[in-house]
Amino acid sequence: MDSLLSVKDLQVQFQTKKGFITSVDGISFSVKRGEILGIVGESGCGKSVTSLSILQLLASNGKISRGSICLEGKDLLTLSEHEMCGIRGNEISMIFQDPMTALNPTLTIGTQLMEPLMLHQGYSKKEAWKEAVEVLKKVGIAAPEKRMKEYPHQLSGGMRQRVMIAMAVSCAPKLLIADEPTTALDVTIQAQILELMLDLRQKMNTAIILITHDMGVVAETADHILVLYAGKVVEYGSVKEIFNTPRHPYTQGLLHSIPPLGEDVDELHTIEGTVPAPGQMPEGCRFSPRCPCARERCKKEQPGVYHVGDAQVSCFMYEGDQDDK
């Protein structure tokens, strides 16, 4: 598999009344064709900002101040807005976190599904209608002709999420970004949505970036995991490596917070404290105020990225253990 997307040293800043604050700071990763990359971390760690940066859909007060985002070797940050419009929904699609706000409440499902097909694929209205019905069938929506004429509020949460997926895959994108696609859905619908995404990967060789806080979902679906904390990468490696040998104390904390199956649990493990707000980052390692292993050095210096096994870890504990790479 060759590399499809390569993100290097990405830094994202937002303008506030107090000046620019950094939300994402020096993130690097790559995604191969047909690969699923899971991006995990607590709320406020920079997961959604990273995904929106790829499509250049940041809020008006946001800017990408450093780095590169290359799709098949082409740096997206050098493209004009008109050129990016040809990328969005065509080569890279996104499933947003809340389908009720992502779908236009004043337009029918059919109108919203047909638009990308006519815009990117050059379909006529009749052709787009036929293709949209077929895509709805593929994502498991019954009576698709009827649903095409309905509005978002007339559908259940699970059906709206399926419509979002149908819109995202209608143009057979090379990369699909799914921002917590199963949030607020019941367990049965969650399983169906994830199975649908895996099926798309298998049939279309679509690469997927799966953003989630659910480590169980990542274990079931992803090939590699990127663990973010306070806008920085703390660990990056294969699912097998990170689940079998989690090295960073933050990754260990996330995994320990998962209740074991088949055991009675009186109290869930938690990571003490909260994620620091952008603009209020600690001087050294950003996890040091919450880290049970923190030393004086951790509070004053930021650790580098160390290669250990098949993973990359940003923690001083592994400074002398890294492999020569």
XYZ file of C-alpha atoms in Angstrom:
325
model
C 0.000 0.000 0.000
C 1.371 3.395 -0.942
C 0.818 6.562 1.063
C -2.365 8.450 0.190
C -2.322 11.276 2.746
C 0.707 12.712 4.478
C 0.418 15.364 7.190
C 3.678 16.881 8.424
C 4.303 19.289 11.313
C 0.748 20.671 11.221
C 0.157 23.716 13.399
C -3.282 25.352 13.666
C -3.960 28.636 15.446
C -7.101 30.608 16.289
C -7.436 34.373 16.687
C -8.880 35.405 20.052
C -9.181 38.648 21.986
C -5.884 37.758 23.663
C -4.120 37.068 20.348
C -3.423 33.802 18.542
C -3.653 30.549 20.508
C -2.327 27.238 19.196
C -4.869 24.407 19.053
C -2.844 21.823 17.105
C 0.924 21.900 17.505
C 3.267 19.953 15.213
C 1.130 16.906 14.355
C 2.502 14.449 11.770
C 0.993 11.217 10.422
C 0.243 9.372 7.182
C -2.588 7.230 5.840
C -2.142 4.531 3.204
C -4.723 3.466 0.623
C -7.345 1.236 2.176
C -6.005 1.854 5.691
C -8.034 2.898 8.723
C -6.321 5.336 11.078
C -7.947 5.875 14.459
C -7.399 9.269 16.098
C -8.172 9.136 19.819
C -8.020 11.438 22.830
C -10.299 13.351 25.193
C -12.454 16.274 24.111
C -10.287 19.320 23.435
C -7.216 17.362 22.303
C -7.387 18.583 18.674
C -9.010 15.631 16.897
C -11.748 17.539 15.055
C -9.517 20.556 14.335
C -7.022 18.213 12.660
C -9.724 16.714 10.436
C -11.199 20.111 9.507
C -7.695 21.335 8.626
C -7.321 18.575 6.042
C -10.399 19.882 4.208
C -9.583 23.518 5.081
C -12.946 23.996 6.762
C -11.679 25.864 9.816
C -13.713 28.671 11.335
C -13.034 32.168 10.038
C -10.735 32.935 12.979
C -8.616 29.834 12.387
C -5.512 29.427 10.259
C -2.952 26.769 9.400
C 0.260 28.516 10.393
C 2.763 25.755 9.653
C 3.149 22.364 7.995
C 1.943 20.511 4.913
C -1.056 18.307 4.015
C -0.313 16.232 0.920
C -2.836 14.085 -0.951
C -1.010 11.779 -3.364
C 1.998 14.103 -3.183
C -0.008 17.270 -3.870
C 0.078 19.841 -1.047
C -3.515 20.872 -0.405
C -2.378 24.040 1.361
C -1.125 25.438 -1.953
C -4.519 25.040 -3.669
C -7.041 27.824 -4.218
C -10.526 27.680 -2.702
C -11.928 26.765 -6.126
C -9.483 23.847 -6.404
C -10.330 22.697 -2.864
C -14.011 22.615 -3.820
C -13.057 19.971 -6.369
C -11.353 17.949 -3.612
C -14.079 18.172 -0.955
C -16.797 15.583 -1.367
C -14.998 14.125 -4.362
C -11.514 12.897 -3.398
C -11.906 13.502 0.351
C -15.287 13.250 2.086
C -16.287 13.762 5.680
C -18.967 12.337 7.944
C -19.667 15.032 10.510
C -20.345 14.368 14.178
C -23.963 15.555 14.246
C -26.012 14.714 11.132
C -28.913 16.896 12.287
C -26.769 20.030 12.040
C -24.724 18.815 9.055
C -27.815 18.210 6.900
C -29.770 21.204 5.609
C -33.210 21.092 7.294
C -34.848 23.060 4.454
C -33.844 20.666 1.652
C -35.026 17.138 0.952
C -32.660 14.209 1.366
C -32.752 13.685 -2.393
C -31.718 17.256 -3.205
C -28.750 17.020 -0.822
C -27.655 13.630 -2.146
C -27.903 14.643 -5.786
C -25.872 17.838 -5.458
C -22.377 16.276 -5.172
C -23.162 13.837 -7.983
C -24.139 16.637 -10.347
C -21.316 18.906 -9.185
C -18.412 16.441 -9.177
C -19.521 13.644 -11.506
C -21.371 15.703 -14.109
C -24.594 13.703 -13.767
C -27.867 14.990 -15.110
C -30.721 15.418 -12.628
C -32.290 12.139 -13.742
C -28.981 10.246 -13.516
C -28.212 11.758 -10.106
C -31.637 10.717 -8.772
C -31.113 7.132 -9.907
C -27.595 6.967 -8.470
C -28.669 8.552 -5.158
C -31.384 5.905 -4.759
C -28.759 3.182 -5.346
C -26.403 4.702 -2.772
C -29.204 4.806 -0.185
C -29.832 1.116 -0.851
C -26.121 0.384 -0.301
C -26.168 2.009 3.128
C -29.189 -0.033 4.162
C -32.027 2.481 3.982
C -35.379 0.855 3.203
C -37.792 2.462 0.711
C -35.087 4.824 -0.655
C -37.399 6.459 -3.217
C -39.661 7.559 -0.351
C -36.748 8.793 1.770
C -35.440 10.885 -1.126
C -38.547 13.078 -0.850
C -38.373 13.469 2.931
C -36.628 16.075 5.094
C -33.945 15.356 7.759
C -36.346 15.848 10.695
C -38.511 13.020 9.356
C -35.696 10.474 9.778
C -34.346 8.777 12.900
C -30.819 9.496 14.153
C -29.475 6.249 12.707
C -31.061 6.919 9.313
C -29.692 10.482 9.225
C -26.216 9.122 9.913
C -26.652 6.615 7.058
C -27.680 9.486 4.778
C -24.498 11.340 5.795
C -22.447 8.269 4.908
C -24.302 7.943 1.594
C -23.469 11.575 0.764
C -19.847 11.040 1.774
C -19.283 7.936 -0.359
C -21.475 8.799 -3.367
C -18.468 10.046 -5.380
C -16.240 7.118 -4.320
C -13.689 9.234 -2.377
C -10.108 8.100 -1.876
C -10.261 9.209 1.769
C -13.199 9.260 4.178
C -12.943 11.257 7.417
C -15.427 10.096 10.040
C -15.704 12.431 13.045
C -17.246 10.335 15.827
C -19.791 8.773 13.432
C -21.446 6.622 16.113
C -21.867 9.243 18.861
C -25.409 9.396 20.324
C -26.496 6.244 18.460
C -27.636 3.103 20.246
C -25.283 0.107 20.317
C -27.055 -1.826 17.560
C -26.973 1.122 15.142
C -23.335 1.806 16.096
C -22.369 -1.720 15.068
C -24.234 -1.393 11.757
C -22.562 1.954 10.937
C -19.081 0.576 11.668
C -19.786 -2.559 9.644
C -20.928 -0.355 6.764
C -17.679 1.647 6.878
C -15.563 -1.523 6.915
C -17.546 -2.809 3.951
C -16.815 0.413 2.030
C -13.110 0.033 2.772
C -13.132 -3.522 1.488
C -15.149 -2.874 -1.703
C -13.760 0.550 -2.686
C -10.283 0.478 -1.046
C -11.242 3.750 0.649
C -8.858 4.968 3.342
C -10.612 6.080 6.530
C -9.630 8.448 9.319
C -11.823 7.474 12.271
C -11.998 10.103 15.013
C -13.374 8.747 18.266
C -12.986 8.630 22.041
C -14.092 4.977 22.084
C -11.017 2.747 22.332
C -13.165 -0.350 21.785
C -14.284 0.948 18.379
C -10.651 1.627 17.428
C -9.583 -1.876 18.490
C -12.256 -3.407 16.259
C -11.704 -1.323 13.144
C -8.388 0.556 12.898
C -4.982 -0.494 11.564
C -3.020 2.316 13.231
C -3.727 4.673 16.136
C -2.750 8.309 16.647
C -3.119 9.347 20.307
C -3.490 13.116 20.776
C -3.232 15.117 23.953
C -3.574 18.906 24.174
C -2.828 19.366 20.477
C 0.240 17.115 20.361
C 0.905 13.502 19.351
C 1.839 11.454 22.418
C 1.839 8.008 20.764
C 1.507 6.688 17.221
C 1.694 3.094 16.043
C -0.143 -0.045 14.987
C -3.263 -1.147 16.852
C -1.494 -4.329 17.942
C 1.540 -2.443 19.273
C -0.426 0.178 21.191
C -3.051 -2.145 22.700
C -0.519 -4.835 23.647
C 2.252 -2.471 24.790
C 0.905 1.013 25.554
C 3.930 3.103 26.507
C 2.812 6.670 27.117
C 1.161 7.199 30.536
C -1.764 8.942 28.803
C -2.366 5.978 26.466
C -2.144 3.647 29.454
C -4.710 5.782 31.269
C -7.122 5.670 28.320
C -6.866 1.892 28.100
C -7.206 1.400 31.870
C -10.447 3.404 31.777
C -12.098 0.660 29.695
C -14.029 -1.666 32.059
C -12.937 -5.322 31.603
C -15.519 -7.699 30.194
C -16.907 -10.352 32.484
C -15.713 -8.704 35.680
C -17.578 -6.794 38.359
C -16.232 -3.249 38.587
C -16.944 -1.128 41.653
C -15.117 1.957 40.395
C -13.947 2.969 36.915
C -10.357 4.099 36.482
C -10.073 7.803 35.681
C -7.261 10.124 34.674
C -7.068 12.847 37.313
C -7.453 16.457 36.142
C -8.558 17.875 32.799
C -7.070 18.733 29.409
C -5.483 22.213 29.556
C -7.243 24.885 27.530
C -5.453 26.299 24.463
C -3.419 29.279 25.584
C -2.968 27.805 29.073
C -0.521 25.008 28.320
C 2.020 23.947 30.966
C 5.659 24.814 30.304
C 7.036 21.287 29.858
C 5.252 18.095 28.839
C 1.586 18.954 28.451
C 0.506 15.824 30.286
C 2.871 16.365 33.233
C 0.259 17.949 35.604
C -1.853 14.767 35.304
C 0.932 12.195 34.864
C 1.652 9.708 37.681
C 5.192 9.266 36.320
C 6.100 12.962 35.949
C 9.559 14.122 37.073
C 10.987 17.617 37.499
C 12.358 17.542 33.958
C 8.880 16.826 32.582
C 7.596 20.071 34.093
C 10.272 22.174 32.386
C 11.046 20.523 29.024
C 8.944 19.125 26.206
C 9.942 15.554 25.251
C 10.995 14.664 21.731
C 9.543 11.856 19.616
C 11.226 8.519 20.332
C 10.946 5.404 18.130
C 10.371 2.333 20.292
C 9.334 -0.938 18.689
C 6.846 -0.119 15.924
C 5.556 2.945 17.745
C 6.517 6.576 18.217
C 6.272 7.867 21.787
C 6.657 11.378 23.147
C 7.862 10.679 26.699
C 11.253 11.099 28.411
C 10.999 7.567 29.849
C 11.876 6.200 26.412
C 14.639 8.627 25.517
C 17.353 5.976 25.959
C 15.292 3.063 24.629
C 14.612 4.234 21.095
C 15.616 2.063 18.159
C 17.936 3.364 15.459
C 15.697 4.460 12.597
